[in-house]
CSV table of C-alpha atoms (C1' of nucleotides) in Angstrom, one decimal:
chain,number,residue,atom,x,y,z
I,1,UNK,CA,28.9,-6.2,5.2
I,2,UNK,CA,27.7,-8.8,2.9
I,3,UNK,CA,27.9,-12.3,4.2
I,4,UNK,CA,27.0,-14.3,1.1
I,5,UNK,CA,29.2,-17.1,2.2
I,6,UNK,CA,27.3,-17.9,5.4
I,7,UNK,CA,24.0,-18.8,3.9
I,8,UNK,CA,22.7,-18.8,0.4
I,9,UNK,CA,19.6,-16.8,-0.4
I,10,UNK,CA,17.3,-19.8,-0.3
I,11,UNK,CA,18.6,-20.9,3.1
I,12,UNK,CA,18.1,-17.4,4.5
I,13,UNK,CA,14.6,-17.4,3.2
I,14,UNK,CA,13.6,-20.6,5.0
I,15,UNK,CA,15.5,-19.4,8.1
I,16,UNK,CA,13.3,-16.3,8.2
I,17,UNK,CA,10.1,-18.3,7.6
I,18,UNK,CA,10.9,-20.8,10.3
I,19,UNK,CA,11.8,-18.0,12.7
I,20,UNK,CA,8.6,-16.3,11.9
I,21,UNK,CA,6.7,-19.5,12.4
I,22,UNK,CA,8.3,-20.1,15.7
I,23,UNK,CA,7.4,-16.6,16.9
I,24,UNK,CA,3.8,-17.0,15.7
I,25,UNK,CA,3.4,-20.4,17.3
I,26,UNK,CA,4.8,-19.2,20.6
I,27,UNK,CA,3.6,-15.7,21.0
I,28,UNK,CA,1.0,-15.1,18.3
I,29,UNK,CA,0.9,-13.2,15.0
I,30,UNK,CA,1.0,-9.8,16.6
I,31,UNK,CA,4.5,-10.5,18.0
I,32,UNK,CA,5.9,-11.3,14.5
I,33,UNK,CA,7.8,-8.1,13.8
I,34,UNK,CA,10.6,-7.5,11.3
I,35,UNK,CA,13.0,-6.6,14.0
I,36,UNK,CA,12.4,-9.7,16.1
I,37,UNK,CA,12.7,-12.0,13.1
I,38,UNK,CA,15.9,-10.3,12.1
I,39,UNK,CA,17.3,-10.7,15.5
I,40,UNK,CA,16.4,-14.4,15.7
I,41,UNK,CA,18.2,-15.1,12.5
I,42,UNK,CA,21.1,-12.8,13.3
I,43,UNK,CA,20.6,-10.4,10.5
I,44,UNK,CA,19.4,-6.8,10.2
I,45,UNK,CA,15.8,-5.9,9.6
I,46,UNK,CA,16.6,-4.5,6.1
I,47,UNK,CA,17.8,-7.9,4.9
I,48,UNK,CA,14.2,-9.3,5.2
I,49,UNK,CA,13.2,-6.8,2.5
I,50,UNK,CA,15.8,-8.4,0.2
I,51,UNK,CA,14.1,-11.7,0.7
I,52,UNK,CA,10.4,-10.7,0.8
I,53,UNK,CA,8.4,-8.0,-0.6
I,54,UNK,CA,6.6,-7.3,2.6
I,55,UNK,CA,6.1,-8.7,6.0
I,56,UNK,CA,2.8,-9.6,4.5
I,57,UNK,CA,4.4,-12.0,2.2
I,58,UNK,CA,6.3,-13.5,5.0
I,59,UNK,CA,3.1,-14.0,7.0
I,60,UNK,CA,1.6,-15.7,3.9
I,61,UNK,CA,4.5,-18.1,3.7
I,62,UNK,CA,3.9,-19.0,7.3
I,63,UNK,CA,0.3,-19.6,6.7
I,64,UNK,CA,1.1,-21.7,3.7
I,65,UNK,CA,3.1,-24.0,5.9
I,66,UNK,CA,0.2,-24.2,8.3
I,67,UNK,CA,-2.2,-25.1,5.5
I,68,UNK,CA,0.3,-27.7,4.3
I,69,UNK,CA,0.4,-29.3,7.7
I,70,UNK,CA,-3.4,-29.5,7.9
I,71,UNK,CA,-3.4,-31.1,4.5
I,72,UNK,CA,-0.9,-33.7,5.6
I,73,UNK,CA,-3.1,-34.4,8.6
I,74,UNK,CA,-6.0,-34.9,6.4
I,75,UNK,CA,-4.1,-37.4,4.2
I,76,UNK,CA,-3.2,-39.4,7.3
I,77,UNK,CA,-6.8,-39.9,8.3
I,78,UNK,CA,-7.3,-43.7,8.1
I,79,UNK,CA,-10.1,-44.9,5.7
I,80,UNK,CA,-13.5,-45.6,7.2
I,81,UNK,CA,-16.2,-48.1,6.5
I,82,UNK,CA,-19.0,-45.7,6.1
I,83,UNK,CA,-19.0,-42.2,4.6
I,84,UNK,CA,-20.5,-40.9,7.8
I,85,UNK,CA,-17.6,-42.1,9.8
I,86,UNK,CA,-15.2,-40.8,7.2
I,87,UNK,CA,-16.7,-37.3,7.6
I,88,UNK,CA,-16.5,-37.5,11.3
I,89,UNK,CA,-12.9,-38.6,11.1
I,90,UNK,CA,-12.1,-35.7,8.9
I,91,UNK,CA,-13.8,-33.2,11.2
I,92,UNK,CA,-12.1,-34.7,14.2
I,93,UNK,CA,-8.8,-34.3,12.5
I,94,UNK,CA,-9.6,-30.8,11.7
I,95,UNK,CA,-10.5,-30.0,15.2
I,96,UNK,CA,-7.5,-31.6,16.8
I,97,UNK,CA,-5.2,-29.8,14.4
I,98,UNK,CA,-6.7,-26.4,15.1
I,99,UNK,CA,-6.5,-27.0,18.8
I,100,UNK,CA,-3.0,-28.4,18.7
I,101,UNK,CA,-1.8,-25.4,16.6
I,102,UNK,CA,-4.0,-22.8,18.1
I,103,UNK,CA,-1.8,-19.8,17.4
I,104,UNK,CA,-0.8,-20.8,13.9
I,105,UNK,CA,-4.4,-21.5,13.0
I,106,UNK,CA,-5.4,-18.2,14.6
I,107,UNK,CA,-2.8,-16.5,12.4
I,108,UNK,CA,-4.3,-18.1,9.3
I,109,UNK,CA,-7.7,-16.8,10.2
I,110,UNK,CA,-6.9,-13.3,11.3
I,111,UNK,CA,-4.2,-12.4,8.9
I,112,UNK,CA,-5.0,-9.5,6.6
I,113,UNK,CA,-2.9,-8.0,3.9
I,114,UNK,CA,-2.2,-4.3,4.5
I,115,UNK,CA,-2.7,-3.4,0.8
I,116,UNK,CA,-5.8,-5.3,-0.4
I,117,UNK,CA,-4.9,-7.8,-3.0
I,118,UNK,CA,-6.5,-11.0,-4.3
I,119,UNK,CA,-5.3,-14.1,-2.5
I,120,UNK,CA,-2.5,-15.9,-4.3
I,121,UNK,CA,-3.5,-18.8,-6.5
I,122,UNK,CA,-1.6,-21.4,-4.5
I,123,UNK,CA,-3.7,-20.3,-1.5
I,124,UNK,CA,-6.9,-21.1,-3.4
I,125,UNK,CA,-5.4,-24.4,-4.6
I,126,UNK,CA,-4.6,-25.4,-1.1
I,127,UNK,CA,-8.2,-24.7,0.0
I,128,UNK,CA,-9.4,-26.6,-3.0
I,129,UNK,CA,-7.6,-29.7,-1.9
I,130,UNK,CA,-9.0,-29.4,1.6
I,131,UNK,CA,-12.5,-29.2,0.3
I,132,UNK,CA,-11.6,-32.0,-2.2
I,133,UNK,CA,-11.3,-34.4,0.7
I,134,UNK,CA,-14.9,-33.7,1.7
I,135,UNK,CA,-16.1,-33.9,-1.9
I,136,UNK,CA,-14.5,-37.3,-2.2
I,137,UNK,CA,-16.5,-38.6,0.7
I,138,UNK,CA,-19.6,-37.2,-0.8
I,139,UNK,CA,-19.3,-39.5,-3.8
I,140,UNK,CA,-19.8,-42.4,-1.4
I,141,UNK,CA,-23.0,-40.8,-0.1
I,142,UNK,CA,-24.5,-39.9,-3.4
I,143,UNK,CA,-22.6,-41.3,-6.4
I,144,UNK,CA,-25.1,-39.8,-8.8
I,145,UNK,CA,-24.6,-36.2,-7.7
I,146,UNK,CA,-23.3,-34.0,-10.4
I,147,UNK,CA,-19.7,-32.7,-10.1
I,148,UNK,CA,-20.9,-29.1,-9.5
I,149,UNK,CA,-23.4,-30.1,-7.0
I,150,UNK,CA,-21.0,-32.2,-5.1
I,151,UNK,CA,-18.4,-29.4,-5.0
I,152,UNK,CA,-21.1,-27.0,-3.8
I,153,UNK,CA,-22.2,-29.4,-1.1
I,154,UNK,CA,-18.7,-30.0,0.0
I,155,UNK,CA,-18.1,-26.3,0.3
I,156,UNK,CA,-21.3,-26.0,2.3
I,157,UNK,CA,-20.2,-28.6,4.8
I,158,UNK,CA,-16.6,-27.4,5.0
I,159,UNK,CA,-17.6,-23.7,5.4
I,160,UNK,CA,-20.1,-24.4,8.2
I,161,UNK,CA,-17.7,-26.4,10.2
I,162,UNK,CA,-14.8,-24.1,9.5
I,163,UNK,CA,-17.1,-21.3,10.5
I,164,UNK,CA,-18.0,-22.8,13.9
I,165,UNK,CA,-14.4,-23.7,14.6
I,166,UNK,CA,-13.1,-20.3,13.5
I,167,UNK,CA,-15.5,-18.5,15.7
I,168,UNK,CA,-14.5,-20.8,18.6
I,169,UNK,CA,-10.8,-20.4,18.0
I,170,UNK,CA,-10.7,-16.7,17.3
I,171,UNK,CA,-10.7,-14.5,20.4
I,172,UNK,CA,-13.6,-12.7,18.8
I,173,UNK,CA,-17.2,-12.0,19.6
I,174,UNK,CA,-19.0,-15.1,19.8
I,175,UNK,CA,-16.6,-17.5,21.5
I,176,UNK,CA,-19.0,-18.3,24.3
I,177,UNK,CA,-21.7,-19.3,21.9
I,178,UNK,CA,-19.8,-22.2,20.4
I,179,UNK,CA,-19.1,-24.3,23.5
I,180,UNK,CA,-18.7,-27.2,23.5
I,181,UNK,CA,-17.1,-27.0,20.0
I,182,UNK,CA,-16.5,-30.7,19.8
I,183,UNK,CA,-20.1,-31.7,20.3
I,184,UNK,CA,-21.3,-28.9,18.0
I,185,UNK,CA,-19.2,-29.9,15.1
I,186,UNK,CA,-20.1,-33.5,15.7
I,187,UNK,CA,-23.8,-32.7,15.6
I,188,UNK,CA,-23.4,-30.5,12.6
I,189,UNK,CA,-21.7,-33.3,10.7
I,190,UNK,CA,-24.5,-35.6,11.7
I,191,UNK,CA,-27.0,-33.2,10.4
I,192,UNK,CA,-25.2,-32.9,7.1
I,193,UNK,CA,-25.0,-36.7,6.8
I,194,UNK,CA,-28.7,-37.1,7.5
I,195,UNK,CA,-29.4,-34.6,4.9
I,196,UNK,CA,-27.2,-36.4,2.4
I,197,UNK,CA,-28.7,-39.8,3.2
I,198,UNK,CA,-31.9,-39.0,1.4
I,199,UNK,CA,-34.6,-37.2,3.3
H,1,UNK,CA,-7.1,25.0,27.6
H,2,UNK,CA,-10.1,23.4,29.1
H,3,UNK,CA,-13.2,23.9,27.2
H,4,UNK,CA,-15.7,22.5,29.6
H,5,UNK,CA,-18.4,24.9,28.3
H,6,UNK,CA,-18.5,23.7,24.7
H,7,UNK,CA,-19.6,20.1,25.4
H,8,UNK,CA,-20.2,18.2,28.5
H,9,UNK,CA,-18.4,15.0,29.1
H,10,UNK,CA,-21.2,12.8,27.9
H,11,UNK,CA,-21.6,14.7,24.7
H,12,UNK,CA,-17.9,14.5,24.0
H,13,UNK,CA,-18.1,10.8,24.6
H,14,UNK,CA,-20.8,10.2,22.1
H,15,UNK,CA,-19.2,12.6,19.6
H,16,UNK,CA,-16.0,10.5,19.8
H,17,UNK,CA,-18.0,7.2,19.4
H,18,UNK,CA,-19.9,8.5,16.4
H,19,UNK,CA,-16.8,9.9,14.8
H,20,UNK,CA,-15.1,6.5,15.3
H,21,UNK,CA,-18.1,4.7,13.9
H,22,UNK,CA,-18.1,7.0,10.9
H,23,UNK,CA,-14.4,6.2,10.2
H,24,UNK,CA,-14.9,2.5,10.6
H,25,UNK,CA,-18.0,2.5,8.4
H,26,UNK,CA,-16.2,4.4,5.7
H,27,UNK,CA,-12.6,3.3,5.8
H,28,UNK,CA,-12.5,0.2,8.0
H,29,UNK,CA,-11.3,-0.5,11.5
H,30,UNK,CA,-7.6,-0.1,10.7
H,31,UNK,CA,-8.2,3.5,9.9
H,32,UNK,CA,-9.7,4.3,13.3
H,33,UNK,CA,-6.7,6.0,15.0
H,34,UNK,CA,-6.7,8.2,18.0
H,35,UNK,CA,-5.3,11.1,16.1
H,36,UNK,CA,-7.9,10.9,13.4
H,37,UNK,CA,-10.8,10.7,15.8
H,38,UNK,CA,-9.4,13.6,17.7
H,39,UNK,CA,-9.1,15.7,14.6
H,40,UNK,CA,-12.7,14.9,13.5
H,41,UNK,CA,-14.1,16.0,16.8
H,42,UNK,CA,-11.8,19.0,17.0
H,43,UNK,CA,-9.9,17.9,20.1
H,44,UNK,CA,-6.4,16.7,20.9
H,45,UNK,CA,-5.6,13.0,21.0
H,46,UNK,CA,-4.9,13.1,24.7
H,47,UNK,CA,-8.5,14.1,25.4
H,48,UNK,CA,-9.7,10.7,24.3
H,49,UNK,CA,-7.9,9.2,27.1
H,50,UNK,CA,-9.9,11.3,29.5
H,51,UNK,CA,-13.0,9.8,28.1
H,52,UNK,CA,-12.0,6.2,27.5
H,53,UNK,CA,-9.5,3.8,29.0
H,54,UNK,CA,-8.1,2.7,25.7
H,55,UNK,CA,-8.8,2.9,22.0
H,56,UNK,CA,-9.9,-0.7,22.7
H,57,UNK,CA,-12.8,0.6,24.8
H,58,UNK,CA,-13.7,3.0,22.1
H,59,UNK,CA,-13.8,0.2,19.5
H,60,UNK,CA,-15.9,-1.9,21.9
H,61,UNK,CA,-18.4,1.0,22.1
H,62,UNK,CA,-18.6,1.1,18.3
H,63,UNK,CA,-19.2,-2.6,18.1
H,64,UNK,CA,-21.8,-2.3,20.8
H,65,UNK,CA,-23.8,0.1,18.6
H,66,UNK,CA,-23.4,-2.3,15.7
H,67,UNK,CA,-24.8,-5.2,17.7
H,68,UNK,CA,-27.7,-3.0,18.8
H,69,UNK,CA,-28.5,-2.2,15.3
H,70,UNK,CA,-28.6,-5.8,14.3
H,71,UNK,CA,-30.8,-6.6,17.3
H,72,UNK,CA,-33.2,-3.8,16.2
H,73,UNK,CA,-33.2,-5.3,12.7
H,74,UNK,CA,-34.1,-8.7,14.2
H,75,UNK,CA,-37.0,-7.2,16.1
H,76,UNK,CA,-38.4,-5.7,13.0
H,77,UNK,CA,-38.6,-9.0,11.2
H,78,UNK,CA,-42.3,-9.6,10.5
H,79,UNK,CA,-43.9,-12.7,12.0
H,80,UNK,CA,-44.2,-15.7,9.8
H,81,UNK,CA,-46.7,-18.5,9.5
H,82,UNK,CA,-44.3,-21.4,9.7
H,83,UNK,CA,-41.2,-21.7,11.9
H,84,UNK,CA,-39.2,-22.6,8.8
H,85,UNK,CA,-40.2,-19.3,7.2
H,86,UNK,CA,-39.4,-17.5,10.4
H,87,UNK,CA,-35.9,-18.9,10.5
H,88,UNK,CA,-35.3,-18.0,6.9
H,89,UNK,CA,-36.6,-14.5,7.5
H,90,UNK,CA,-34.2,-14.2,10.4
H,91,UNK,CA,-31.3,-15.4,8.4
H,92,UNK,CA,-32.1,-13.1,5.5
H,93,UNK,CA,-32.3,-10.2,7.9
H,94,UNK,CA,-28.9,-11.2,9.2
H,95,UNK,CA,-27.4,-11.5,5.8
H,96,UNK,CA,-28.7,-8.2,4.5
H,97,UNK,CA,-27.6,-6.4,7.7
H,98,UNK,CA,-24.0,-7.7,7.4
H,99,UNK,CA,-23.9,-6.8,3.7
H,100,UNK,CA,-25.4,-3.4,4.2
H,101,UNK,CA,-22.9,-2.7,7.0
H,102,UNK,CA,-19.9,-4.5,5.7
H,103,UNK,CA,-17.2,-2.6,7.4
H,104,UNK,CA,-18.9,-2.2,10.7
H,105,UNK,CA,-19.6,-5.9,10.8
H,106,UNK,CA,-16.1,-6.7,9.8
H,107,UNK,CA,-14.9,-4.5,12.7
H,108,UNK,CA,-17.0,-6.6,15.0
H,109,UNK,CA,-15.5,-9.8,13.7
H,110,UNK,CA,-11.9,-8.8,13.5
H,111,UNK,CA,-11.5,-6.7,16.6
H,112,UNK,CA,-9.1,-7.9,19.2
H,113,UNK,CA,-8.3,-6.4,22.5
H,114,UNK,CA,-4.6,-5.6,22.9
H,115,UNK,CA,-4.4,-6.8,26.4
H,116,UNK,CA,-6.4,-10.0,26.6
H,117,UNK,CA,-9.4,-9.6,28.8
H,118,UNK,CA,-12.8,-11.4,29.1
H,119,UNK,CA,-15.5,-9.9,27.0
H,120,UNK,CA,-17.7,-7.4,28.9
H,121,UNK,CA,-20.9,-8.9,30.2
H,122,UNK,CA,-23.1,-6.6,28.1
H,123,UNK,CA,-21.4,-8.1,25.1
H,124,UNK,CA,-22.5,-11.5,26.1
H,125,UNK,CA,-26.0,-10.3,27.0
H,126,UNK,CA,-26.3,-8.9,23.5
H,127,UNK,CA,-25.3,-12.1,21.9
H,128,UNK,CA,-27.7,-13.9,24.2
H,129,UNK,CA,-30.5,-11.9,22.9
H,130,UNK,CA,-29.5,-12.6,19.3
H,131,UNK,CA,-29.6,-16.4,19.9
H,132,UNK,CA,-32.7,-15.9,21.9
H,133,UNK,CA,-34.5,-15.0,18.7
H,134,UNK,CA,-33.5,-18.3,17.2
H,135,UNK,CA,-34.4,-20.2,20.4
H,136,UNK,CA,-37.9,-18.7,20.3
H,137,UNK,CA,-38.5,-20.1,16.9
H,138,UNK,CA,-37.3,-23.5,18.0
H,139,UNK,CA,-40.2,-23.7,20.5
H,140,UNK,CA,-42.5,-23.7,17.5
H,141,UNK,CA,-40.6,-26.5,15.9
H,142,UNK,CA,-40.4,-28.7,19.0
H,143,UNK,CA,-42.4,-27.5,22.0
H,144,UNK,CA,-41.3,-30.4,24.1
H,145,UNK,CA,-37.6,-29.7,23.9
H,146,UNK,CA,-36.0,-28.9,27.2
H,147,UNK,CA,-34.8,-25.4,27.8
H,148,UNK,CA,-31.1,-26.4,27.8
H,149,UNK,CA,-31.4,-28.4,24.6
H,150,UNK,CA,-33.3,-25.6,22.9
H,151,UNK,CA,-30.6,-23.2,23.8
H,152,UNK,CA,-27.9,-25.5,22.6
H,153,UNK,CA,-29.7,-26.1,19.3
H,154,UNK,CA,-30.2,-22.4,18.8
H,155,UNK,CA,-26.5,-21.8,19.4
H,156,UNK,CA,-25.7,-24.5,16.9
H,157,UNK,CA,-27.8,-22.9,14.2
H,158,UNK,CA,-26.7,-19.4,14.9
H,159,UNK,CA,-23.0,-20.3,15.0
H,160,UNK,CA,-23.0,-22.3,11.8
H,161,UNK,CA,-24.7,-19.5,9.9
H,162,UNK,CA,-22.6,-16.8,11.6
H,163,UNK,CA,-19.6,-18.9,10.7
H,164,UNK,CA,-20.4,-19.1,7.1
H,165,UNK,CA,-21.2,-15.4,6.9
H,166,UNK,CA,-18.2,-14.4,8.8
H,167,UNK,CA,-15.9,-16.3,6.6
H,168,UNK,CA,-17.6,-14.8,3.6
H,169,UNK,CA,-17.5,-11.3,5.0
H,170,UNK,CA,-14.0,-11.3,6.4
H,171,UNK,CA,-11.3,-10.7,3.9
H,172,UNK,CA,-9.7,-13.9,5.2
H,173,UNK,CA,-8.7,-17.2,3.8
H,174,UNK,CA,-11.7,-18.9,2.6
H,175,UNK,CA,-13.8,-16.3,1.1
H,176,UNK,CA,-13.9,-18.0,-2.3
H,177,UNK,CA,-15.3,-21.1,-0.7
H,178,UNK,CA,-18.5,-19.5,0.5
H,179,UNK,CA,-20.0,-18.3,-2.7
H,180,UNK,CA,-22.8,-17.8,-3.2
H,181,UNK,CA,-23.4,-16.9,0.5
H,182,UNK,CA,-27.1,-16.4,0.1
H,183,UNK,CA,-27.8,-19.8,-1.2
H,184,UNK,CA,-25.4,-21.5,1.2
H,185,UNK,CA,-27.1,-19.9,4.2
H,186,UNK,CA,-30.5,-20.7,2.8
H,187,UNK,CA,-29.6,-24.3,2.3
H,188,UNK,CA,-28.0,-24.6,5.7
H,189,UNK,CA,-31.2,-23.2,7.3
H,190,UNK,CA,-33.2,-25.7,5.4
H,191,UNK,CA,-31.0,-28.5,6.6
H,192,UNK,CA,-31.4,-27.4,10.1
H,193,UNK,CA,-35.1,-27.2,9.7
H,194,UNK,CA,-35.3,-30.7,8.2
H,195,UNK,CA,-33.3,-32.0,11.1
H,196,UNK,CA,-35.7,-30.2,13.6
H,197,UNK,CA,-38.8,-31.5,11.8
H,198,UNK,CA,-38.1,-35.0,13.0
H,199,UNK,CA,-36.0,-37.1,10.7
Y,1,DA,C1',44.9,-6.7,-8.8
Y,2,DT,C1',41.0,-4.2,-10.1
Y,3,DA,C1',36.4,-3.4,-10.8
Y,4,DC,C1',31.7,-4.4,-10.8
Y,5,DG,C1',27.4,-6.1,-8.9
Y,6,DA,C1',24.9,-7.6,-5.2
Y,7,DA,C1',24.0,-8.5,-0.3
Y,8,DT,C1',23.8,-6.3,4.1
Y,9,DT,C1',23.5,-2.7,7.3
Y,10,DG,C1',21.6,0.6,10.4
Y,11,DA,C1',20.1,5.1,10.6
Y,12,DA,C1',16.1,7.5,9.2
Y,13,DC,C1',10.9,8.4,8.4
Y,14,DA,C1',6.2,8.3,9.2
Y,15,DA,C1',2.6,6.5,11.7
Y,16,DC,C1',0.8,4.3,15.7
Y,17,DG,C1',-1.0,4.1,21.0
Y,18,DT,C1',-0.2,6.1,25.1
Y,19,DT,C1',1.6,9.2,28.9
Y,20,DC,C1',2.1,13.3,31.4
Y,21,DA,C1',3.9,17.9,32.8
Y,22,DA,C1',2.2,22.2,31.7
Y,23,DT,C1',-1.6,25.1,30.9
Y,24,DA,C1',-6.2,26.9,30.5
Y,25,DT,C1',-10.7,27.0,32.2
Y,26,DC,C1',-14.6,26.5,35.3
Y,27,DA,C1',-17.1,26.6,40.0
Y,28,DA,C1',-17.2,27.9,44.5
Y,29,DG,C1',-16.1,30.8,48.7
Y,30,DG,C1',-14.7,34.9,50.8
K,1,DC,C1',-14.7,40.6,42.1
K,2,DC,C1',-10.9,38.1,43.2
K,3,DT,C1',-8.8,34.0,44.7
K,4,DT,C1',-8.3,29.2,45.1
K,5,DG,C1',-8.7,24.6,44.0
K,6,DA,C1',-10.1,21.1,40.9
K,7,DT,C1',-10.4,19.4,36.5
K,8,DA,C1',-10.3,19.4,31.3
K,9,DT,C1',-7.2,20.0,27.6
K,10,DT,C1',-3.2,20.2,25.2
K,11,DG,C1',0.8,18.8,22.6
K,12,DA,C1',5.3,17.3,22.9
K,13,DA,C1',7.5,13.1,24.0
K,14,DC,C1',8.4,7.9,24.3
K,15,DG,C1',8.6,3.5,22.5
K,16,DT,C1',6.7,0.8,19.2
K,17,DT,C1',5.8,-0.5,14.3
K,18,DG,C1',6.8,-1.4,8.8
K,19,DT,C1',9.6,0.3,5.4
K,20,DT,C1',13.2,2.8,2.6
K,21,DC,C1',17.8,3.7,1.1
K,22,DA,C1',22.6,5.7,0.9
K,23,DA,C1',26.5,3.7,2.4
K,24,DT,C1',29.4,-0.1,3.1
K,25,DT,C1',31.3,-4.6,2.4
K,26,DC,C1',31.9,-8.8,0.3
K,27,DG,C1',32.1,-12.4,-3.6
K,28,DT,C1',33.3,-13.0,-8.2
K,29,DA,C1',34.7,-12.3,-12.8
K,30,DT,C1',38.0,-10.0,-15.7
DNA sequence: ATACGAATTGAACAACGTTCAATATCAAGG
DNA sequence: CCTTGATATTGAACGTTGTTCAATTCGTAT
């Protein structure tokens, strides 16, 4: 049976992605199975393989939407008077996003391709934008900093905060070591700011 | 067939753990399957369930050995003149351990119990010792710091470095953002030291 | 109306963790 | 030495999983 009239291919694709996203958000990445997605959109499992290469690709698409949402949250952070406040605002936005979307964020952190492959370029582009928000603030701290140094510094800040938050969010080893997360991130941002302000 | 004469239960247990460790170290956690472990030790899959509750328990035992090894590496770090050097030495030891034992460390970071359960107490004890090494150095930076504050500060340092290194080591999202890891960790340690030294 | 291409299906395959009745072996008691 | 009871071990089986693919069905163009 071919029901090409009910939905066009593109519709079907987004239906599948949204169903997968719903499953991940509610029950976690490990519950996102081909059969369950298929059931939720009313198609057979095999159909998914006409839309996507893998389940991996589908998971990547879900993660892409999550990254997009975080990026949108960043763009809605109101401007601040001081760069220090701006960094704190960004970090707060980050933290509240990851706690509001715990399972989706967890999926982003824990997802692994089955066959090792380099991350898609749009993935890296998204990350670049995220770090770009930090880098932009750095120009206010130190306008004379070279482009490369600013980018590096932004990555350093981003990675250290992302690291703490990921350890806290993941159900992994060291969760108990990063409590309270909020204060730890706040203090870490302060330390970075102090370091940027000259000394 | 019951071959109780060939190996006693405890021997069999360590045989299984070591086989599992070998598999993880060579081919990664995802290759550690009951059937493969059983084949490597020359027993049937079912036997493993006489020794361990789950495969999860077996994975935990493997991770325990990895944590032990890291702890031993920490204890072999030679003493340093300044606390700053001591922190750097600790961080270097951490980094070289995680890169020398990439897959084992990765297993530690990515492992998830199937049925959610609180981490065993010895797990937390191990982590406590790791952070204890940092805390000890902090007394040299600021002898007057209260016990609680010192512990918190140690966790902050440890978690931020662990975070960066885990993001770098994991095949996850943000790997490209944490290059070069060595320099990032070094700089981060320096920033923490600066912050501790007063400013 | 017919034929062709493509979408869809669902059964099938291999692999996984886990269970459990059946079996083989050991240790002890008569 | 044989019997008995307890326990270790097995391997087939179950229910999952991702993925494939021949068969089927539909839309569209001729």
